[in-house]
């Protein structure tokens, strides 16, 4: 039977997992937004409009693609950011539980985080995106390697987390 101390540690781990997931999500979003505004020659906020499209339609996304680098529709951009960060938090929370259960540490945790980021990206692109009816990221960005780079930006903070806070992942459970 879990003690209040165990429950407190579990809640702490879940909360940190969500936060670290959002940090990875922010890094990934920044990389994508900078890339779309520069060498992909799309709008800076285009990725956020693509994320929001299943909820609000494709009009902001299409306008962003046609009008250039810094078209801003604040509502759709914020909605896309919130949805992106919620997904990132959920996946970060799951990674935290897995890393804790597997007692990840050191270079194994870093590699695990990077692999996990790629797996999450594949699940999102191949399963979640078609289900919710969002624009296909591979078609929009045009490169599988670019998509993998996004996944690595997401997975790196997750993999570094057990290195920075090993006490959360290597300690044996209290009895």
Short mmCIF file of C-alpha atoms in Angstrom, two decimals:
data_model
loop_
_atom_site.label_atom_id
_atom_site.label_comp_id
_atom_site.label_asym_id
_atom_site.label_seq_id
_atom_site.Cartn_x
_atom_site.Cartn_y
_atom_site.Cartn_z
CA UNK A 1 0.00 0.00 0.00
CA UNK A 2 1.50 3.37 -1.01
CA UNK A 3 2.39 5.69 1.82
CA UNK A 4 1.79 9.46 1.68
CA UNK A 5 5.54 9.87 1.08
CA UNK A 6 5.40 7.52 -1.94
CA UNK A 7 2.38 9.39 -3.30
CA UNK A 8 4.15 12.73 -2.87
CA UNK A 9 7.21 11.43 -4.72
CA UNK A 10 5.01 10.06 -7.50
CA UNK A 11 3.19 13.36 -7.92
CA UNK A 12 6.55 15.18 -7.93
CA UNK A 13 7.85 12.82 -10.63
CA UNK A 14 4.71 13.26 -12.74
CA UNK A 15 4.83 17.04 -12.44
CA UNK A 16 8.53 17.15 -13.35
CA UNK A 17 7.87 14.82 -16.28
CA UNK A 18 5.24 17.20 -17.61
CA UNK A 19 7.55 20.20 -17.14
CA UNK A 20 10.54 18.51 -18.81
CA UNK A 21 8.24 17.38 -21.63
CA UNK A 22 7.11 20.98 -22.13
CA UNK A 23 10.74 22.15 -22.17
CA UNK A 24 11.43 19.63 -24.94
CA UNK A 25 8.26 20.76 -26.70
CA UNK A 26 9.40 24.40 -26.53
CA UNK A 27 12.82 23.52 -27.98
CA UNK A 28 11.18 21.54 -30.74
CA UNK A 29 8.69 24.32 -31.52
CA UNK A 30 11.41 26.98 -31.61
CA UNK A 31 13.54 24.89 -33.97
CA UNK A 32 10.58 24.27 -36.26
CA UNK A 33 9.37 27.87 -36.20
CA UNK A 34 12.83 29.23 -36.99
CA UNK A 35 13.25 26.71 -39.79
CA UNK A 36 9.86 27.46 -41.34
CA UNK A 37 10.57 31.21 -41.27
CA UNK A 38 14.04 30.88 -42.76
CA UNK A 39 15.13 28.08 -45.05
CA UNK A 40 11.67 26.50 -45.55
CA UNK A 41 10.31 29.95 -46.52
CA UNK A 42 6.98 29.60 -44.73
CA UNK A 43 5.52 31.72 -41.96
CA UNK A 44 7.14 31.74 -38.53
CA UNK A 45 3.87 30.69 -36.85
CA UNK A 46 2.90 28.14 -39.52
CA UNK A 47 3.64 25.09 -37.31
CA UNK A 48 1.33 26.44 -34.60
CA UNK A 49 -1.47 26.99 -37.13
CA UNK A 50 -0.99 23.42 -38.39
CA UNK A 51 -1.40 22.11 -34.84
CA UNK A 52 -4.55 24.21 -34.28
CA UNK A 53 -6.08 23.34 -37.69
CA UNK A 54 -8.17 20.34 -36.51
CA UNK A 55 -9.89 22.60 -33.97
CA UNK A 56 -10.31 25.85 -35.93
CA UNK A 57 -9.91 24.96 -39.59
CA UNK A 58 -7.15 25.55 -42.08
CA UNK A 59 -7.70 29.26 -42.87
CA UNK A 60 -4.90 30.62 -40.60
CA UNK A 61 -2.52 27.93 -41.88
CA UNK A 62 -3.23 28.74 -45.52
CA UNK A 63 -2.95 32.48 -44.91
CA UNK A 64 0.39 31.94 -43.17
CA UNK A 65 1.69 29.89 -46.07
CA UNK A 66 0.65 32.56 -48.58
CA UNK A 67 1.41 35.81 -46.73
CA UNK A 68 4.97 35.21 -45.72
CA UNK A 69 7.24 35.13 -42.73
CA UNK A 70 5.46 36.88 -39.90
CA UNK A 71 1.70 36.62 -40.39
CA UNK A 72 0.21 36.43 -36.88
CA UNK A 73 -3.28 35.41 -35.86
CA UNK A 74 -2.87 35.43 -32.08
CA UNK A 75 -5.78 33.15 -31.13
CA UNK A 76 -4.90 30.27 -33.47
CA UNK A 77 -1.18 30.61 -32.65
CA UNK A 78 -1.84 30.41 -28.90
CA UNK A 79 -4.23 27.50 -29.36
CA UNK A 80 -1.60 25.62 -31.40
CA UNK A 81 1.03 26.34 -28.75
CA UNK A 82 -1.21 25.14 -25.91
CA UNK A 83 -2.16 21.93 -27.74
CA UNK A 84 1.50 21.29 -28.61
CA UNK A 85 2.62 21.81 -25.01
CA UNK A 86 -0.15 19.59 -23.63
CA UNK A 87 0.94 16.74 -25.90
CA UNK A 88 4.59 17.38 -24.99
CA UNK A 89 3.69 17.32 -21.28
CA UNK A 90 1.78 14.03 -21.64
CA UNK A 91 4.67 12.33 -23.46
CA UNK A 92 7.15 13.77 -20.92
CA UNK A 93 5.08 12.40 -18.07
CA UNK A 94 5.09 8.95 -19.67
CA UNK A 95 8.87 9.12 -20.19
CA UNK A 96 9.34 10.04 -16.52
CA UNK A 97 7.35 6.98 -15.43
CA UNK A 98 9.29 4.69 -17.78
CA UNK A 99 12.68 6.13 -16.81
CA UNK A 100 11.84 5.78 -13.12
CA UNK A 101 10.64 2.20 -13.58
CA UNK A 102 13.74 1.27 -15.62
CA UNK A 103 16.14 3.21 -13.31
CA UNK A 104 17.73 5.00 -16.25
CA UNK A 105 20.96 6.90 -15.66
CA UNK A 106 23.97 8.29 -17.49
CA UNK A 107 24.44 7.86 -21.20
CA UNK A 108 21.73 5.19 -21.32
CA UNK A 109 19.17 7.78 -20.26
CA UNK A 110 20.37 10.28 -22.88
CA UNK A 111 20.17 7.71 -25.68
CA UNK A 112 16.81 6.52 -24.33
CA UNK A 113 15.47 10.07 -24.40
CA UNK A 114 16.57 10.57 -28.01
CA UNK A 115 15.08 7.24 -29.11
CA UNK A 116 11.91 8.02 -27.16
CA UNK A 117 11.64 11.38 -28.95
CA UNK A 118 11.80 9.64 -32.32
CA UNK A 119 9.22 7.04 -31.25
CA UNK A 120 6.88 9.76 -30.01
CA UNK A 121 7.23 11.61 -33.30
CA UNK A 122 6.40 8.45 -35.24
CA UNK A 123 3.34 7.76 -33.08
CA UNK A 124 2.16 11.34 -33.50
CA UNK A 125 2.70 11.40 -37.28
CA UNK A 126 1.44 7.89 -38.09
CA UNK A 127 -1.40 7.53 -35.57
CA UNK A 128 -2.49 10.74 -33.83
CA UNK A 129 -2.28 13.21 -36.75
CA UNK A 130 -4.49 11.09 -39.06
CA UNK A 131 -7.01 10.46 -36.28
CA UNK A 132 -7.43 14.15 -35.40
CA UNK A 133 -7.25 15.30 -39.03
CA UNK A 134 -4.25 17.59 -38.67
CA UNK A 135 -2.04 18.44 -41.66
CA UNK A 136 0.67 15.86 -42.23
CA UNK A 137 3.92 17.25 -40.84
CA UNK A 138 6.07 15.26 -43.26
CA UNK A 139 4.22 16.73 -46.24
CA UNK A 140 4.22 20.24 -44.78
CA UNK A 141 7.92 20.30 -43.87
CA UNK A 142 9.02 18.14 -46.78
CA UNK A 143 11.81 16.20 -45.10
CA UNK A 144 11.94 13.11 -42.94
CA UNK A 145 15.37 14.17 -41.64
CA UNK A 146 13.95 17.51 -40.52
CA UNK A 147 11.22 15.62 -38.66
CA UNK A 148 13.83 13.41 -36.97
CA UNK A 149 15.76 16.54 -35.92
CA UNK A 150 12.54 17.81 -34.29
CA UNK A 151 12.21 14.54 -32.42
CA UNK A 152 15.78 14.74 -31.18
CA UNK A 153 15.21 18.29 -29.92
CA UNK A 154 12.24 16.95 -27.97
CA UNK A 155 14.01 13.86 -26.64
CA UNK A 156 17.25 15.50 -25.52
CA UNK A 157 15.85 17.27 -22.41
CA UNK A 158 14.01 14.07 -21.47
CA UNK A 159 17.21 12.04 -21.72
CA UNK A 160 19.20 14.62 -19.76
CA UNK A 161 16.66 14.73 -16.93
CA UNK A 162 17.84 11.48 -15.22
CA UNK A 163 21.43 12.71 -15.54
CA UNK A 164 20.59 15.98 -13.80
CA UNK A 165 18.36 14.42 -11.11
CA UNK A 166 19.60 10.82 -10.70
CA UNK A 167 18.03 10.51 -7.23
CA UNK A 168 14.57 10.35 -8.86
CA UNK A 169 15.50 7.42 -11.07
CA UNK A 170 18.07 5.26 -9.29
CA UNK A 171 16.67 5.23 -5.75
CA UNK A 172 14.92 2.08 -4.67
CA UNK A 173 11.28 2.48 -3.68
CA UNK A 174 10.61 3.09 0.02
CA UNK A 175 8.86 0.33 1.97
#
